[in-house]
Coordinates of C-alpha atoms in Angstrom, one line a residue:
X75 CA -52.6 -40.7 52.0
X76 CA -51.3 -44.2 50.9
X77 CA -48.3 -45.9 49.3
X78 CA -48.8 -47.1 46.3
X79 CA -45.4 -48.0 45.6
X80 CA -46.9 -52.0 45.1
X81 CA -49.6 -50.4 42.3
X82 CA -46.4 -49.5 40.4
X83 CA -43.8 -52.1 41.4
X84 CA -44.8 -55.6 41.2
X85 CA -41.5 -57.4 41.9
X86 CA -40.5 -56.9 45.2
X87 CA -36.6 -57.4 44.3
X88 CA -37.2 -54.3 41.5
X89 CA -38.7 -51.8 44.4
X90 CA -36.1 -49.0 45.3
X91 CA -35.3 -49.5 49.0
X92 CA -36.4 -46.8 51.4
X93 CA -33.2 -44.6 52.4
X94 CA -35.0 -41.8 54.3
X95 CA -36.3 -44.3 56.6
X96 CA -37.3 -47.5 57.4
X97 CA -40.8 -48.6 56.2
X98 CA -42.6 -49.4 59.4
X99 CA -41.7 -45.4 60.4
X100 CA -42.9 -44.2 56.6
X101 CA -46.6 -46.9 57.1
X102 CA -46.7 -45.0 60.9
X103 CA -46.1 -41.6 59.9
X104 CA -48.7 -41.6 56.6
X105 CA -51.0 -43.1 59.2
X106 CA -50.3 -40.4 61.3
X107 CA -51.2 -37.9 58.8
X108 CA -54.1 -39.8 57.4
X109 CA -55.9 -39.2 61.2
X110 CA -55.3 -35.8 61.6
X111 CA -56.7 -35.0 58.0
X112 CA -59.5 -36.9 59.2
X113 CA -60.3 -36.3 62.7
X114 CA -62.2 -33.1 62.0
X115 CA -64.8 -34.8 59.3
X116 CA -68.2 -36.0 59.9
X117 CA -68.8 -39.2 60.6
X118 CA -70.1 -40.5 57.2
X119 CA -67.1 -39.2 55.4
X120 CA -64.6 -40.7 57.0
X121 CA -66.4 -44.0 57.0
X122 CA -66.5 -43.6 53.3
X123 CA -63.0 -43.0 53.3
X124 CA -61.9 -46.0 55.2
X125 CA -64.1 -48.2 53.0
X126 CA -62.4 -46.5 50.1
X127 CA -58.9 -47.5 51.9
X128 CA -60.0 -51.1 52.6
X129 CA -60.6 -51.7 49.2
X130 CA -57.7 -50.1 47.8
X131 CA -55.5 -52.3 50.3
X132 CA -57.2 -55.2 49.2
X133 CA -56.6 -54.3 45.6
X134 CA -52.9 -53.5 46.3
X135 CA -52.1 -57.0 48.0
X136 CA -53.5 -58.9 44.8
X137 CA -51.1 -57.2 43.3
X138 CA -48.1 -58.5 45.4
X139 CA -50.0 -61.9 46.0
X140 CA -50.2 -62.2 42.0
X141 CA -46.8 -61.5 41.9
X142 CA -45.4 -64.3 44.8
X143 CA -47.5 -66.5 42.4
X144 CA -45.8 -65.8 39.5
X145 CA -42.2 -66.1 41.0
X146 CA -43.1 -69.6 42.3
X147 CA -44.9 -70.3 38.8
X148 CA -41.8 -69.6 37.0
X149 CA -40.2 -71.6 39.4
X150 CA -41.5 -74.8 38.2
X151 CA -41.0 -76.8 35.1
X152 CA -43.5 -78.3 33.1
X153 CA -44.3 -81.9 33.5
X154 CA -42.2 -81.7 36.7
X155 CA -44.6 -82.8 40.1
X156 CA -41.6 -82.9 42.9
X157 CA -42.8 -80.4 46.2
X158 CA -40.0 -77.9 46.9
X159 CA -39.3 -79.9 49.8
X160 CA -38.5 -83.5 47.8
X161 CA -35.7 -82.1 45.7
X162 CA -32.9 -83.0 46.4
X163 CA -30.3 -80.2 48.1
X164 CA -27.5 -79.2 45.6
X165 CA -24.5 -78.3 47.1
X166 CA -21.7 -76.2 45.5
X167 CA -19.6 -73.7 46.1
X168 CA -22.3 -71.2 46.7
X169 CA -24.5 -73.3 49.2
X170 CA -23.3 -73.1 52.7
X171 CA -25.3 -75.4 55.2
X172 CA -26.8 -73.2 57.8
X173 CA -24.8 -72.4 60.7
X174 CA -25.8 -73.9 64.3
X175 CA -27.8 -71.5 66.4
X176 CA -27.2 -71.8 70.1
X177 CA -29.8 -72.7 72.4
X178 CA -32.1 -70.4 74.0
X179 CA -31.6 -68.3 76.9
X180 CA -32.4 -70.4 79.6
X181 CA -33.8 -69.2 83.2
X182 CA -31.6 -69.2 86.3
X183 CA -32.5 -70.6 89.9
X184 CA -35.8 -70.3 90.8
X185 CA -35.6 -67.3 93.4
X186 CA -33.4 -65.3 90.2
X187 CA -36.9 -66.0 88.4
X188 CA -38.9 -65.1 91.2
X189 CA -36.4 -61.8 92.2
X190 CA -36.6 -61.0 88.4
X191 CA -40.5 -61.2 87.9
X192 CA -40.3 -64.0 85.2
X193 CA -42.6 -66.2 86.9
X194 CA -45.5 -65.0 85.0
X195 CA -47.2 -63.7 88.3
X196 CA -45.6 -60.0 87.3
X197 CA -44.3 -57.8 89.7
X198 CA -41.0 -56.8 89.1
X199 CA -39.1 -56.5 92.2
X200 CA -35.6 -54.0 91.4
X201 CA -32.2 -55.6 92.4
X202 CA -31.3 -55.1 95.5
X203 CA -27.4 -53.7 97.1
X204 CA -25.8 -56.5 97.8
X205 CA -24.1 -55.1 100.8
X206 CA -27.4 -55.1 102.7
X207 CA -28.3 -58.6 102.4
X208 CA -30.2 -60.1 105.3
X209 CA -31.6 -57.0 105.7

């Protein structure tokens, strides 16, 4: 069992979203399915069938790499030799600049990161009542 939606669609943006699910769900059930079919076969057979799987993969990925190729193909003008990342930025009314992420989450006091296990030396010890501190 395979999806073969990228033997049919070659532009990403064209591909009908999944509604029923989400993909990584649809790729885990198939491959699901795919062992139990196969878990009964000889040996031989289902080597043969992965090899047949690996190279359908391999033939299905040309596909979408072909088609990232093309999109950043068409992207470019002839005679033009500028990298994506020498243009200069155009700014309009459709550009927003990107909005400023706050920092990371940042560790408390060293016994917190010890309490909590986040010391990298694992065991997590649970929180304690406070009401029987010194205890």
């Amino acid at each position: 069992m395979l999806d073969v939606t990228r033997r049919y669609v070659r532009k990403a943006e064209q591909a009908l979203e999944r509604t029923r699910c989400p993909e990584e769900v649809m790729l885990y059930i198939m491959n699901e399915i795919r062992n139990l079919r196969r878990s009964n076969m000889p040996k031989d057979q289902r080597f043969q069938l992965e090899k047949e799987d690996a190279r359908e993969d391999k033939e299905l990925r040309g596909y979408v790499i072909s088609s990232i190729t093309q999109q950043v193909v068409s992207g470019i003008r002839p005679g033009e030799q500028q990298s994506m990342t020498s243009r200069p930025r155009q700014h309009n009314e459709d550009h927003k600049a990107p909005i400023e992420q706050p920092a990371g989450r940042q560790s408390g006091a060293q016994e917190w990161v010890n309490a909590r296990g986040e010391n990298g030396r694992g065991g997590y010890n649970p929180p304690r009542d406070p009401s029987q501190r010194g205890h």
